[in-house]
Short mmCIF file of C-alpha atoms in Angstrom, two decimals:
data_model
loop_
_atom_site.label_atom_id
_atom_site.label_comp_id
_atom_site.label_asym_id
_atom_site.label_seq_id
_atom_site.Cartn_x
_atom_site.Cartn_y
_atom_site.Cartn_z
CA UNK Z 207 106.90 74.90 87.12
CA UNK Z 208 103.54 76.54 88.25
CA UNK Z 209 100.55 77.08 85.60
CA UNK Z 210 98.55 79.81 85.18
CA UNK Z 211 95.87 81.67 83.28
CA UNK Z 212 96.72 85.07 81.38
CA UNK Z 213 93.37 86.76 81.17
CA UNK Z 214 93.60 89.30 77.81
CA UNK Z 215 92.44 92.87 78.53
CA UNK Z 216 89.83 92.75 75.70
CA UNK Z 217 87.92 90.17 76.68
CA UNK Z 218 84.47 90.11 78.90
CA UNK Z 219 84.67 90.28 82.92
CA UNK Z 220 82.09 87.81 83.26
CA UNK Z 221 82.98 85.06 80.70
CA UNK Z 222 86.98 85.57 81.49
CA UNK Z 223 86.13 85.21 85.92
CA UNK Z 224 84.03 81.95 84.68
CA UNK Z 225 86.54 80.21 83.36
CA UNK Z 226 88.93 81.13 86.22
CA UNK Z 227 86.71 79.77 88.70
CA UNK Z 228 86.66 76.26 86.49
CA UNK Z 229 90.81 76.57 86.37
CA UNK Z 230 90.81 76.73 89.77
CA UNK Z 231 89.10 73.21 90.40
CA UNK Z 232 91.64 71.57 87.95
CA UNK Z 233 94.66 72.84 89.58
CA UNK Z 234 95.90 76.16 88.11
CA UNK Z 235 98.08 78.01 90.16
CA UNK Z 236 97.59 81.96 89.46
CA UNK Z 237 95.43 84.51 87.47
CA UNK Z 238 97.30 87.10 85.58
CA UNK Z 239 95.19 90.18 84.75
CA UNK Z 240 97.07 92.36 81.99
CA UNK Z 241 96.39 96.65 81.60
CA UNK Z 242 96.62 98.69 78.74
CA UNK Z 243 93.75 100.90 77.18
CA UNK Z 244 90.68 98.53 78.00
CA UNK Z 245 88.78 98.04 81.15
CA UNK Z 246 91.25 98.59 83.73
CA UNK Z 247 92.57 95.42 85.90
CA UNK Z 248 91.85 96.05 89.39
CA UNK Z 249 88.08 95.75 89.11
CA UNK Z 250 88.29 92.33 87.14
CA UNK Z 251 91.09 91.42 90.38
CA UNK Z 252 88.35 92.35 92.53
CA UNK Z 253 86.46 90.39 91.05
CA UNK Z 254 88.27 87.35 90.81
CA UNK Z 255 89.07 88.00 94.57
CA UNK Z 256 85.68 87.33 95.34
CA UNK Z 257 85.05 84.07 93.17
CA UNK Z 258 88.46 82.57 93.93
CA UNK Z 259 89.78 81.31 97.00
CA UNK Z 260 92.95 79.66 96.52
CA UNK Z 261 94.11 80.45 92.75
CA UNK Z 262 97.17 83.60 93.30
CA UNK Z 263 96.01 86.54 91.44
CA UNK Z 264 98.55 89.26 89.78
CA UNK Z 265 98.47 91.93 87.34
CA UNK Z 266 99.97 91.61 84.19
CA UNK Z 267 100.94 94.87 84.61
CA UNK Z 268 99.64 98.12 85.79
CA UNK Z 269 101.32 100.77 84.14
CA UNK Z 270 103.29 102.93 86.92
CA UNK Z 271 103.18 106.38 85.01
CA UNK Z 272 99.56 106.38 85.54
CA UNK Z 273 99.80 105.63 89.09
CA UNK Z 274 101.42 107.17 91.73
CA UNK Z 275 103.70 104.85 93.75
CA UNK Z 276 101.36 105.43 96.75
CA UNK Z 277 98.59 105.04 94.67
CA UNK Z 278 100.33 101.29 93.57
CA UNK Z 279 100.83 100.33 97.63
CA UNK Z 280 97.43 101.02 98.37
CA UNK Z 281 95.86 99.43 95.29
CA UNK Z 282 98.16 96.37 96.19
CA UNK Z 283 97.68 96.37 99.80
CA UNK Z 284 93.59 96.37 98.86
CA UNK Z 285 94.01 93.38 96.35
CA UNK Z 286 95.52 91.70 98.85
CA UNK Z 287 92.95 92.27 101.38
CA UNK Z 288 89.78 91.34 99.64
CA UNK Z 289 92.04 88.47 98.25
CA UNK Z 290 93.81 86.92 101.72
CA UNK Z 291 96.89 87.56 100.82
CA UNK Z 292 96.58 86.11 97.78
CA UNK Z 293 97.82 89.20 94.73
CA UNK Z 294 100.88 89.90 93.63
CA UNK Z 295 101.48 93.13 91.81
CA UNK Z 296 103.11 93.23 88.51
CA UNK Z 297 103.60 96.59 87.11
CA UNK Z 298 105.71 98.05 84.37
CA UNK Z 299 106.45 100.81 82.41
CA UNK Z 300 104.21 100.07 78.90
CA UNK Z 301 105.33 102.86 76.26
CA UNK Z 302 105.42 105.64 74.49
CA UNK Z 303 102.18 104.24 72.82
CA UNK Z 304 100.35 103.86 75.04
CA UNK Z 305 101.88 106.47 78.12
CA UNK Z 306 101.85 109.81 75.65
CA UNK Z 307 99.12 108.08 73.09
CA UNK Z 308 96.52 107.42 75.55
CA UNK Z 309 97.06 108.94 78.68
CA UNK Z 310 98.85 111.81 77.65
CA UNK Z 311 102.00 111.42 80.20
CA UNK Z 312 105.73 112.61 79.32
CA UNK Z 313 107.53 108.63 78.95
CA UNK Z 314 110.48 109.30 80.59
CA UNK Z 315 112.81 107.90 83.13
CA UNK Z 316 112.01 104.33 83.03
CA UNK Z 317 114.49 102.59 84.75
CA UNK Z 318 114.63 105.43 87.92
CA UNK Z 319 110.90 105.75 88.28
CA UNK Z 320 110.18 101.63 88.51
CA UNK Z 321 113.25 101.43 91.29
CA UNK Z 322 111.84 104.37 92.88
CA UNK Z 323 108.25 103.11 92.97
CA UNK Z 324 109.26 99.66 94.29
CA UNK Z 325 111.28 101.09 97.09
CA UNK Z 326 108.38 103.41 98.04
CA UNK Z 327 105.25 100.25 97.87
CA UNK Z 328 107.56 98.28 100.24
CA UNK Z 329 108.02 101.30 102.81
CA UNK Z 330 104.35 101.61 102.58
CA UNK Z 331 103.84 97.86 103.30
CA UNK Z 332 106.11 98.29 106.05
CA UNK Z 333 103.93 100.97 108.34
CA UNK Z 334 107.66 101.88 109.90
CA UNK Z 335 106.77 105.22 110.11
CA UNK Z 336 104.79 108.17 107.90
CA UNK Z 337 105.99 107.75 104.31
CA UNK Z 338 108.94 109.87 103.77
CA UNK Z 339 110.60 109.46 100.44
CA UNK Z 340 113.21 112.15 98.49
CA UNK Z 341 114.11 110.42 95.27
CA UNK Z 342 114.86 112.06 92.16
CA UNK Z 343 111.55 111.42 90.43
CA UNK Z 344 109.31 111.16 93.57
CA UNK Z 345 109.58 113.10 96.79
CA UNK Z 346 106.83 112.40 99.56
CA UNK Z 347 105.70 114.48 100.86
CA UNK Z 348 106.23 117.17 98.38
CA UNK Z 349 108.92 119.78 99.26
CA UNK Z 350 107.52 123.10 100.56
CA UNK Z 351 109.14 125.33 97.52
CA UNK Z 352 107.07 122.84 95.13
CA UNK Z 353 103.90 122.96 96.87
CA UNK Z 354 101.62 124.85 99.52
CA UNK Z 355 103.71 123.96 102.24
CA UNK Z 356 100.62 122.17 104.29
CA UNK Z 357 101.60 118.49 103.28
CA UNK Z 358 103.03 115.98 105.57
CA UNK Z 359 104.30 112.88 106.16
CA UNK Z 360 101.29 110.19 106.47
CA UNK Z 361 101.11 106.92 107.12
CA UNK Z 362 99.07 104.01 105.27
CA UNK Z 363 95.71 103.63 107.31
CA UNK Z 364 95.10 99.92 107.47
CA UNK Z 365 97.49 97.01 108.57
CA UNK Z 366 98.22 96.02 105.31
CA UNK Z 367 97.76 91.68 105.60
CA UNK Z 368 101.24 91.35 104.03
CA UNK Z 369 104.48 93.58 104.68
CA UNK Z 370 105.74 92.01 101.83
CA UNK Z 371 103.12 91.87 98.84
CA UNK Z 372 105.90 90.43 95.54
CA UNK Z 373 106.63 92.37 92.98
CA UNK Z 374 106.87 90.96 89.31
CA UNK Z 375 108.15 93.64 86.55
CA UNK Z 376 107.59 93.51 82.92
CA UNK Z 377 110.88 94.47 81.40
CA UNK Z 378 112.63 93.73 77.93
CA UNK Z 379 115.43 95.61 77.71
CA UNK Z 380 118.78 95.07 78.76
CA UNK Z 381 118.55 97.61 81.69
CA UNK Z 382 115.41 97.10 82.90
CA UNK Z 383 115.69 93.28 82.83
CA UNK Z 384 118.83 94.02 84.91
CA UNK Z 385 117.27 96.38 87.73
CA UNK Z 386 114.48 93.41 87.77
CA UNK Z 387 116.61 90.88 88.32
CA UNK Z 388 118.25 93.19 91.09
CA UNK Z 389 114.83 94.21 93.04
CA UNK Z 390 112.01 91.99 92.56
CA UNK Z 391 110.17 89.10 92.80
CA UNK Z 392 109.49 88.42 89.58
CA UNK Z 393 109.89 89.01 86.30
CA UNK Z 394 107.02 88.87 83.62
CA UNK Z 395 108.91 89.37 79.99
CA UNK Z 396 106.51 89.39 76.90
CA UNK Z 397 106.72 87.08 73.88
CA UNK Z 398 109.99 84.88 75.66
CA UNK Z 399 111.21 82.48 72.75
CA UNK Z 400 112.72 79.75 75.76
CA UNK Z 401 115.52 79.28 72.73
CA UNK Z 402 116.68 82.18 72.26
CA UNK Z 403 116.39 83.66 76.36
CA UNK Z 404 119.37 83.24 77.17
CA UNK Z 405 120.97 85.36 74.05
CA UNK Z 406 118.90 88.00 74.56
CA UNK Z 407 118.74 88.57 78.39
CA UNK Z 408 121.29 85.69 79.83
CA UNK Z 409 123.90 88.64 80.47
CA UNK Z 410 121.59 91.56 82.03
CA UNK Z 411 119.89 88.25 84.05
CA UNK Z 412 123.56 87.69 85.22
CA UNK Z 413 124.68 91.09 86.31
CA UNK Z 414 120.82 91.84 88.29
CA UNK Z 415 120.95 88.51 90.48
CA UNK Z 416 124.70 89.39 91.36
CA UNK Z 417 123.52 92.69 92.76
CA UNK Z 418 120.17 91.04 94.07
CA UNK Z 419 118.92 90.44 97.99
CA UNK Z 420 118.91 86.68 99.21
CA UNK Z 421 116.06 87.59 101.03
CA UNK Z 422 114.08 88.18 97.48
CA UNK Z 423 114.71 84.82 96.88
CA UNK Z 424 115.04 83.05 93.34
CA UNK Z 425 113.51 85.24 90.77
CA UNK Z 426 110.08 83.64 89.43
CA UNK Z 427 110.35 84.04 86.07
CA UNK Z 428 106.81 84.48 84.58
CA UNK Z 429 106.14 83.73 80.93
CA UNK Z 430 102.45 84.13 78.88
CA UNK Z 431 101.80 81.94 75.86
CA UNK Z 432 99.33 80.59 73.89
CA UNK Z 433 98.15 76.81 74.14
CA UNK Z 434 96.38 74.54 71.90
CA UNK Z 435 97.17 70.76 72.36
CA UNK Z 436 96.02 68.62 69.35
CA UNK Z 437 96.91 67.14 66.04
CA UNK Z 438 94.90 69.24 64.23
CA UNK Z 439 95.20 72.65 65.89
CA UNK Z 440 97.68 74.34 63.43
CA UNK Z 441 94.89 76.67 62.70
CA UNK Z 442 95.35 78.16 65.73
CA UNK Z 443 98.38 80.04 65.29
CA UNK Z 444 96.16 82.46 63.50
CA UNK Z 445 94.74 83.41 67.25
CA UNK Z 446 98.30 84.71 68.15
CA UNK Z 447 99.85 86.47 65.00
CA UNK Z 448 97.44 89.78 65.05
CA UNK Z 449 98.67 90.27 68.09
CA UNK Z 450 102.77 90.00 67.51
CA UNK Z 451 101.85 91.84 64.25
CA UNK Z 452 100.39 94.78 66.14
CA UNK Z 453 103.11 94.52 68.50
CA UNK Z 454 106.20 94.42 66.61
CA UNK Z 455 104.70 96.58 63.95
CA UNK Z 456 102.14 98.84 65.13
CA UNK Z 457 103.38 99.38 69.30
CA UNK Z 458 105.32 102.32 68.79
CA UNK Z 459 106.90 104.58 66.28
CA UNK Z 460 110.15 103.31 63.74
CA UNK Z 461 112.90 103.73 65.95
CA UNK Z 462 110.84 103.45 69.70
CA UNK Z 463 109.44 100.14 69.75
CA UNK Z 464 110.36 97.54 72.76
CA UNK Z 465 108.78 94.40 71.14
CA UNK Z 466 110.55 95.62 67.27
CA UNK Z 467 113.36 95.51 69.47
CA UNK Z 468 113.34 91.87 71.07
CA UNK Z 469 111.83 90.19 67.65
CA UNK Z 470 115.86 91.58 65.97
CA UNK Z 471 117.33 90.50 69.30
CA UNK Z 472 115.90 87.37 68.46
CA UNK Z 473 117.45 87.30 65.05
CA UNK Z 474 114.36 88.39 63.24
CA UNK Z 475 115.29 92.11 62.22
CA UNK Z 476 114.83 92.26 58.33
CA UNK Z 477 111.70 90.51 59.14
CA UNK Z 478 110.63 92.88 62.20
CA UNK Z 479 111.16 96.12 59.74
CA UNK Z 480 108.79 94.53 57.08
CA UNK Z 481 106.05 93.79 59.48
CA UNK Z 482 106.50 97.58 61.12
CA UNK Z 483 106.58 99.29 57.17
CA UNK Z 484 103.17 97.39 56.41
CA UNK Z 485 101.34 97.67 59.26
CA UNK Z 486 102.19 101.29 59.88
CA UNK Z 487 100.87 101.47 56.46
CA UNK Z 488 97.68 100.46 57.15
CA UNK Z 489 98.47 96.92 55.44
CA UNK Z 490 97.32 94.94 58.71
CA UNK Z 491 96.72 91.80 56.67
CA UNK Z 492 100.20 91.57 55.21
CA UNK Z 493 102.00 92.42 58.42
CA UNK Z 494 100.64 89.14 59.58
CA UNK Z 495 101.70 87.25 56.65
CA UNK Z 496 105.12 88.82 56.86
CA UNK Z 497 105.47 86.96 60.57
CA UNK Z 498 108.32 84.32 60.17
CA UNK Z 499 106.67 81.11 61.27
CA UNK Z 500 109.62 79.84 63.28
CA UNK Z 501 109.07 83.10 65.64
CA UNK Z 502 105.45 82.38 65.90
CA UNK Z 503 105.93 78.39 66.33
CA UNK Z 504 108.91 79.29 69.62
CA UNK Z 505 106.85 81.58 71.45
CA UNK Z 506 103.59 79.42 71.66
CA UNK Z 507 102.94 76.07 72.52
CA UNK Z 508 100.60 75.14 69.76
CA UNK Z 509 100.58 71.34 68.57
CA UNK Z 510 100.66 67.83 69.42
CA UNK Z 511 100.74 66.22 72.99
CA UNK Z 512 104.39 64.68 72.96
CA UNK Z 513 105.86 68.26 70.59
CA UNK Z 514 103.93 70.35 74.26
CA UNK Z 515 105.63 67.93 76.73
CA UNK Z 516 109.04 68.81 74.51
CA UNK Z 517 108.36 71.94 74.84
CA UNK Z 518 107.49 72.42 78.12
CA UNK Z 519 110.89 70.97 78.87
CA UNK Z 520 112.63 73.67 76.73
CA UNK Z 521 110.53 76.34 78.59
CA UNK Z 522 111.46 74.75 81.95
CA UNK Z 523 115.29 74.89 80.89
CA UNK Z 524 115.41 78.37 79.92
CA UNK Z 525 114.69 79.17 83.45
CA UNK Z 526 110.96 79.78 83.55
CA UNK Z 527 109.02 79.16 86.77
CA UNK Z 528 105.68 80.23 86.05
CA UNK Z 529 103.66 79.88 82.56
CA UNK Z 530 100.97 81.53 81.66
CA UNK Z 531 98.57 80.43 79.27
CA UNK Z 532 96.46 81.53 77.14
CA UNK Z 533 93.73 79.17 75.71
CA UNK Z 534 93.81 79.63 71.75
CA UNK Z 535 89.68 78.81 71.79
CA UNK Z 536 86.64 80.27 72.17
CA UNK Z 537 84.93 77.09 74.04
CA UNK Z 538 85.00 77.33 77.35
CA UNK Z 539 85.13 73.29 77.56
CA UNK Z 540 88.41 72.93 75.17
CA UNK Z 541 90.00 76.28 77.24
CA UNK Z 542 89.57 74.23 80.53
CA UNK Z 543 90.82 70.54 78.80
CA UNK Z 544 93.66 72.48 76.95
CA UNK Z 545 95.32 73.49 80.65
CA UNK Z 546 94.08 70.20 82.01
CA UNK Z 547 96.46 68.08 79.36
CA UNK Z 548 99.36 70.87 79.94
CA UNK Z 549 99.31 69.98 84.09
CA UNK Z 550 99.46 66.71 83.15
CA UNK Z 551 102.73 66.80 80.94
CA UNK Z 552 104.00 68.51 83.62
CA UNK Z 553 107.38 66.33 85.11
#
C-alpha cells in the first residue's frame, strides 16, 4: 500500500507545500491536491512541482464541466512537464452544488461527458494526428452548422513527456464507479468505510474490471482519511465531522446529494436525513452532533498505534492501494510524526 498526503483546498499554499517537502524526506509516496470553490489546484501543483522531486503529484479532482477536455490534456500534459513525469490527473464530475451553484454550468450527462473526456486527453497525449473527436457531448473541431466554419483539426504543440499521463476518477455511484473501473487508472472514492466497500461498490467494481483493458493494469484504488495516532487523540474526531456534516447534509439539495447517498448505502439513512434537515436549517452545530460515531470512527484512522496497524489491515483488505492522509493537527511536527508512525505499521 502506498502513502500519501491529501492537501485540503482551504488551506495556505505556502504552509500546505512546506509540509510536503518534509513528507517527502520521510518516505511519502504522492501529493493529492483536491478542487472545489477555493484557490484552484493547478497553481499549488505547480508549485509543488517545483519543491518536489520525487513525491507523485495528482489532483484530487479537477472538476471536468469547468474544463474542456482539451483544456484537461494540456493542463495534464503541463503538470507533467514542470513535474518529470511525475502528475497524475484525477478529475471528476463534483455536483450540482458546486457545477450550477458556483460556476453556473447545466450538471448534466455525467457518466457520457467523463468517458468522453478521457478518451479525448489520451488522443491528445498520443500526437497521432490533429485532434478529431465526434462524440455526443464533445465534437472537435466543432461542426461547421454549429460554428463559423473556420475551425480545424489541430494538434497538441509540445511532445507531451508521457503518452500515457493515469487517470484516477472520483466516482460514488453505482455507474460511475462502474465506467471507472472500466477506463482508468484509478479510482479516488470519498469517505470509503473499508467495511462496508464491498456492499456498496463490490458489484459495479465487478462488472467495470470485466469490461476493463489489461493494458490499464490493476485499478489503484485511492482512499483520503484522516490520521491521528495516539492514546489520547479522541479529540480529534472533531477535525473531521464539520466536514461529513457539510457533506452529507449541506452538498446538495434533499433528493440530489452523492455523499447523502453513500452515508444510507452505508446503512446510515435515518441518520443521513437528520443531519441534511438540520443543517439545511441552518442548525450546523446539531448536524454534527447528529453524526453516528461508528460512521465517523470507519472512515478515519484516529486512535491508538496497534487499533491504526488493525486498521490499516482492514483498509488494505478492502482493496485499497493508495491512502491518503490527512494529518488531524495543526503542528507541523505532529503532521510529519503522525505519517512517519503510519509508514511504519505498514506490513
Amino acid at each position: 500500500m502506498r502513502i500519501g498526503i491529501a492537501l485540503d483546498y482551504s488551506g495556505g499554499f505556502h504552509d500546505a507545500v512546506d509540509r510536503v517537502v518534509e513528507l517527502e524526506k520521510v518516505g511519502i509516496d504522492v501529493a493529492v491536491v483536491a478542487e472545489a470553490y477555493a484557490f484552484d489546484a493547478i497553481s499549488q501543483l505547480g508549485f509543488l512541482a517545483a519543491r518536489t522531486s520525487t513525491v507523485e503529484l495528482a489532483s484530487g479532482v479537477l472538476p471536468l464541466y469547468i474544463r474542456t477536455p482539451s483544456l484537461l490534456a494540456m493542463t495534464a500534459a503541463g503538470l507533467d512537464y514542470v513535474s518529470g513525469g511525475r502528475f497524475n490527473l484525477g478529475i471528476g464530475t463534483s455536483g450540482p452544488q458546486v457545477i450550477e451553484g458556483f460556476h453556473g454550468l447545466e450538471f448534466d450527462a455525467p457518466l457520457g461527458r467523463t468517458r468522453e473526456a478521457v478518451e479525448i486527453c489520451r488522443q491528445i497525449w498520443r500526437r497521432e494526428e490533429p485532434l478529431q473527436y465526434a462524440g455526443r457531448h464533445y465534437q472537435i473541431p466543432l461542426p461547421a452548422d454549429r460554428g463559423t466554419g473556420l475551425g480545424k483539426a489541430l494538434k497538441l504543440i509540445n511532445h507531451p513527456v508521457r503518452e500515457r499521463i493515469p487517470i484516477s476518477i472520483a466516482a460514488l455511484g453505482p455507474k460511475n464507479v462502474e465506467l471507472t473501473a472500466e477506463i482508468a487508472e484509478g479510482w479516488q472514492p470519498a469517505f470509503y468505510y473499508p467495511d462496508k466497500a464491498h456492499l456498496v461498490w463490490g458489484e459495479a467494481l465487478a462488472a467495470g474490471t470485466a469490461k476493463r483493458d489489461p493494458g490499464l493494469g490493476p485499478l489503484d484504488v485511492m482512499v483520503g482519511t484522516a490520521l491521528a495516532i495516539g492514546d489520547d487523540v479522541e479529540d480529534r474526531f472533531a477535525w473531521i465531522k464539520p466536514q461529513l456534516a457539510l457533506y452529507i447534509g449541506g452538498m446538495g439539495a434533499r433528493g440530489r446529494n452523492f455523499y447523502h447517498d453513500l452515508a444510507t448505502r452505508y446503512g446510515f439513512g435515518d441518520a443521513a436525513d437528520r443531519i441534511q434537515e438540520l443543517y439545511l436549517a441552518g442548525r450546523k452545530r446539531e448536524a454534527i452532533d447528529a453524526l453516528p460515531d461508528e460512521l465517523v470512527r470507519g472512515v478515519s484512522l484516529i486512535g491508538p498505534r496497534g487499533f491504526i496497524a488493525e486498521r490499516l489491515a482492514v483498509f488494505a483488505e478492502s482493496g485499497v492501494t493508495t491512502l491518503l492522509v490527512r494529518p488531524a493537527t495543526a503542528e507541523a511536527g505532529e503532521a510529519v510524526r503522525y505519517v512517519e508512525e503510519l509508514l511504519q505499521l505498514l506490513p
